[in-house]
Amino acid sequence: LRREKMKLVCCFVLAMVAIVSGDIAVTGNPHMPSSPVGTCFSSSTCNAQVVEPHNILTNLMVPQPDTFLRVVMKKVLGVPVPIYQFKQPARLSHLELPFKILLMRTVDQEGLQHVPVPMEQAVDSWFPGYYWTIIVCERCEEVIHLGWRFTSTTDESDHFYALIVDHKEEEPIATGAGRIADAVLEHLSVGMRAPAWMAALLTTTTLSKMRTSY
């Protein structure tokens, strides 16, 4: 029965896939104001904002049915890359804000902070079987919401990252291995200023860790 349910969900995902050529931009939270030009964020100083193409997860994941909107397959340097589109579950936020995310095997951890939430909320996940943790970057006195880390509920070593993204319609052109990452980065922008509640949660988490260390 479980196998049949998985088949039905996979068929549902495939039915919701759109294939479009274009570039991806990692924007971070699109529902927060953009930082002015010339600020820390606009200079893309968080290392996790640099998307390494070989770390992109291209295999389709089984999504949460009631929050999943669709998958758009964007071609980046000729390679189809799935961009997932979800909305927040109404049981966690009445706003049900939409997000586009790019899944990554790993991201650069420098300057990255993991902000946990109560497990009863974390297991209400866009990817069943994985609980979510907020990932933010602290740079230049700003907290940038980059996306989430998803960790298996049965195996802590099984995890991946979801970066909040947007995409352009033109496909990047690059020649030579050394220019591939630059070409992708040119069309990717990751992260936006975190909302006040998220920054406060980060402060609480940091203080808790400091108390535990003493």
Short mmCIF file of C-alpha atoms in Angstrom, two decimals:
data_model
loop_
_atom_site.label_atom_id
_atom_site.label_comp_id
_atom_site.label_asym_id
_atom_site.label_seq_id
_atom_site.Cartn_x
_atom_site.Cartn_y
_atom_site.Cartn_z
CA LEU A 1 0.00 0.00 0.00
CA ARG A 2 2.81 2.37 0.89
CA ARG A 3 4.51 1.64 -2.45
CA GLU A 4 1.29 2.38 -4.33
CA LYS A 5 0.90 5.68 -2.48
CA MET A 6 4.47 6.64 -3.41
CA LYS A 7 3.74 5.84 -7.06
CA LEU A 8 0.65 8.04 -6.99
CA VAL A 9 2.57 10.95 -5.42
CA CYS A 10 5.40 10.61 -7.97
CA CYS A 11 2.86 10.61 -10.81
CA PHE A 12 1.31 13.73 -9.29
CA VAL A 13 4.71 15.45 -9.19
CA LEU A 14 5.46 14.56 -12.81
CA ALA A 15 2.07 15.88 -13.86
CA MET A 16 2.92 19.22 -12.22
CA VAL A 17 6.31 19.60 -13.94
CA ALA A 18 6.81 22.43 -16.42
CA ILE A 19 9.94 22.56 -18.57
CA VAL A 20 11.28 26.04 -19.28
CA SER A 21 14.64 27.33 -20.46
CA GLY A 22 16.18 30.03 -18.33
CA ASP A 23 18.51 31.11 -15.54
CA ILE A 24 18.09 30.78 -11.79
CA ALA A 25 18.53 33.56 -9.25
CA VAL A 26 18.90 32.65 -5.57
CA THR A 27 16.97 35.48 -3.94
CA GLY A 28 16.31 34.39 -0.38
CA ASN A 29 13.04 35.35 1.28
CA PRO A 30 11.08 37.28 -1.39
CA HIS A 31 8.53 38.48 1.16
CA MET A 32 10.98 40.80 2.95
CA PRO A 33 12.24 44.21 1.74
CA SER A 34 15.39 44.14 -0.40
CA SER A 35 18.56 45.69 1.00
CA PRO A 36 19.68 48.95 -0.65
CA VAL A 37 22.35 48.76 -3.33
CA GLY A 38 25.81 48.85 -1.79
CA THR A 39 24.86 47.09 1.44
CA CYS A 40 26.37 43.87 2.73
CA PHE A 41 23.55 41.78 1.29
CA SER A 42 23.56 43.36 -2.15
CA SER A 43 27.27 42.53 -2.36
CA SER A 44 26.42 38.81 -1.89
CA THR A 45 28.97 38.30 0.89
CA CYS A 46 27.46 35.10 2.33
CA ASN A 47 29.42 32.17 0.94
CA ALA A 48 26.29 30.02 0.84
CA GLN A 49 24.93 32.36 -1.81
CA VAL A 50 27.49 30.94 -4.24
CA VAL A 51 25.78 27.95 -5.85
CA GLU A 52 28.14 25.24 -7.03
CA PRO A 53 26.43 23.48 -9.97
CA HIS A 54 27.74 20.02 -9.00
CA ASN A 55 25.94 20.31 -5.63
CA ILE A 56 22.48 20.83 -7.16
CA LEU A 57 20.08 17.92 -6.54
CA THR A 58 18.50 17.07 -9.88
CA ASN A 59 16.50 13.98 -8.83
CA LEU A 60 12.87 14.78 -7.99
CA MET A 61 11.90 14.51 -4.33
CA VAL A 62 8.45 13.45 -3.08
CA PRO A 63 6.69 16.65 -1.88
CA GLN A 64 4.04 17.37 0.73
CA PRO A 65 0.79 17.14 -1.31
CA ASP A 66 -1.23 19.96 0.27
CA THR A 67 1.51 22.63 0.01
CA PHE A 68 3.16 21.60 -3.27
CA LEU A 69 2.32 23.86 -6.22
CA ARG A 70 4.52 22.58 -9.06
CA VAL A 71 8.05 21.94 -10.29
CA VAL A 72 9.58 24.07 -13.04
CA MET A 73 12.51 22.46 -14.84
CA LYS A 74 14.94 25.25 -15.71
CA LYS A 75 17.88 24.60 -17.99
CA VAL A 76 21.17 25.86 -16.56
CA LEU A 77 24.07 25.40 -18.97
CA GLY A 78 21.93 22.84 -20.78
CA VAL A 79 21.24 20.78 -17.66
CA PRO A 80 17.59 20.55 -16.42
CA VAL A 81 17.38 21.81 -12.83
CA PRO A 82 14.15 21.39 -10.81
CA ILE A 83 12.80 24.50 -9.10
CA TYR A 84 10.15 23.52 -6.55
CA GLN A 85 7.27 25.86 -5.83
CA PHE A 86 5.52 25.53 -2.47
CA LYS A 87 3.27 27.57 -0.21
CA GLN A 88 3.44 27.69 3.56
CA PRO A 89 0.99 25.30 5.25
CA ALA A 90 -2.04 27.17 6.61
CA ARG A 91 -1.59 25.35 9.93
CA LEU A 92 1.78 27.10 10.39
CA SER A 93 1.03 30.47 8.76
CA HIS A 94 -2.32 31.95 7.74
CA LEU A 95 -0.49 33.93 5.04
CA GLU A 96 0.41 30.74 3.11
CA LEU A 97 3.27 32.62 1.40
CA PRO A 98 4.69 31.04 -1.78
CA PHE A 99 8.37 30.13 -2.18
CA LYS A 100 10.55 28.83 -5.00
CA ILE A 101 13.42 26.64 -3.81
CA LEU A 102 16.50 24.98 -5.27
CA LEU A 103 17.72 21.80 -3.54
CA MET A 104 21.43 21.43 -2.80
CA ARG A 105 23.46 18.52 -1.44
CA THR A 106 25.51 20.95 0.63
CA VAL A 107 26.32 24.67 0.91
CA ASP A 108 29.30 26.59 2.27
CA GLN A 109 28.90 26.74 6.07
CA GLU A 110 31.01 29.86 6.69
CA GLY A 111 28.86 32.49 8.40
CA LEU A 112 25.83 30.18 8.28
CA GLN A 113 23.57 29.78 11.32
CA HIS A 114 21.03 26.99 11.83
CA VAL A 115 17.92 28.13 13.70
CA PRO A 116 15.82 25.24 15.07
CA VAL A 117 12.07 25.44 15.57
CA PRO A 118 9.82 23.25 17.77
CA MET A 119 9.84 19.70 16.38
CA GLU A 120 6.03 19.57 16.09
CA GLN A 121 6.36 22.40 13.55
CA ALA A 122 9.56 21.13 11.94
CA VAL A 123 8.08 17.75 10.97
CA ASP A 124 5.25 19.52 9.11
CA SER A 125 7.58 19.54 6.15
CA TRP A 126 7.48 20.21 2.42
CA PHE A 127 9.39 16.92 2.12
CA PRO A 128 7.74 14.16 4.20
CA GLY A 129 10.19 12.21 6.32
CA TYR A 130 12.46 15.25 6.73
CA TYR A 131 12.22 17.98 9.36
CA TRP A 132 13.28 21.55 8.60
CA THR A 133 15.64 24.02 10.24
CA ILE A 134 15.93 27.67 9.19
CA ILE A 135 19.30 28.70 7.74
CA VAL A 136 20.40 32.32 7.92
CA CYS A 137 23.64 34.20 7.34
CA GLU A 138 24.89 36.93 9.66
CA ARG A 139 26.98 39.50 7.84
CA CYS A 140 27.46 43.27 8.23
CA GLU A 141 24.96 43.46 11.09
CA GLU A 142 22.22 41.93 8.94
CA VAL A 143 20.49 38.56 9.21
CA ILE A 144 19.82 37.09 5.77
CA HIS A 145 17.28 34.29 5.40
CA LEU A 146 18.76 31.92 2.81
CA GLY A 147 16.40 28.96 3.10
CA TRP A 148 16.20 25.74 5.09
CA ARG A 149 18.05 22.55 5.90
CA PHE A 150 16.00 19.35 5.69
CA THR A 151 17.15 16.41 7.84
CA SER A 152 15.80 12.86 7.82
CA THR A 153 13.70 12.01 10.88
CA THR A 154 15.38 8.59 11.01
CA ASP A 155 18.98 9.32 9.93
CA GLU A 156 20.69 12.59 10.92
CA SER A 157 23.39 12.02 8.28
CA ASP A 158 20.74 12.22 5.54
CA HIS A 159 20.12 15.89 4.86
CA PHE A 160 20.00 18.52 2.12
CA TYR A 161 19.51 22.27 1.76
CA ALA A 162 16.74 24.29 0.10
CA LEU A 163 17.78 27.76 -1.08
CA ILE A 164 15.11 30.34 -1.87
CA VAL A 165 15.45 31.28 -5.53
CA ASP A 166 14.03 33.03 -8.54
CA HIS A 167 14.93 32.54 -12.19
CA LYS A 168 15.47 34.48 -15.40
CA GLU A 169 14.29 33.37 -18.80
CA GLU A 170 17.60 33.45 -20.66
CA GLU A 171 20.01 30.57 -20.27
CA PRO A 172 23.58 31.47 -19.14
CA ILE A 173 26.42 30.89 -21.56
CA ALA A 174 29.88 29.87 -20.35
CA THR A 175 32.94 28.28 -21.87
CA GLY A 176 35.59 26.45 -19.86
CA ALA A 177 35.18 24.66 -16.54
CA GLY A 178 36.42 27.65 -14.56
CA ARG A 179 33.61 29.86 -15.82
CA ILE A 180 30.67 27.52 -15.17
CA ALA A 181 30.23 28.49 -11.51
CA ASP A 182 30.58 32.18 -12.41
CA ALA A 183 27.92 31.85 -15.11
CA VAL A 184 25.46 30.24 -12.70
CA LEU A 185 26.22 32.74 -9.93
CA GLU A 186 25.61 35.65 -12.31
CA HIS A 187 22.00 34.50 -12.61
CA LEU A 188 21.50 33.42 -8.99
CA SER A 189 20.77 35.58 -5.98
CA VAL A 190 20.29 33.97 -2.56
CA GLY A 191 18.76 35.42 0.57
CA MET A 192 16.90 38.46 1.77
CA ARG A 193 16.74 40.25 5.10
CA ALA A 194 15.18 37.94 7.70
CA PRO A 195 11.91 38.99 9.36
CA ALA A 196 12.10 40.31 12.90
CA TRP A 197 10.71 37.10 14.47
CA MET A 198 13.42 35.05 12.76
CA ALA A 199 16.22 37.38 13.93
CA ALA A 200 14.81 37.21 17.47
CA LEU A 201 14.70 33.41 17.30
CA LEU A 202 18.34 33.39 16.20
CA THR A 203 19.29 35.60 19.17
CA THR A 204 17.44 33.28 21.57
CA THR A 205 19.15 30.22 20.09
CA THR A 206 22.58 31.86 20.32
CA LEU A 207 22.06 32.89 23.96
CA SER A 208 20.88 29.38 24.81
CA LYS A 209 24.03 27.88 23.29
CA MET A 210 26.19 30.34 25.25
CA ARG A 211 24.53 29.40 28.54
CA THR A 212 24.97 25.70 27.79
CA SER A 213 28.67 26.17 27.11
CA TYR A 214 29.32 27.64 30.56
#
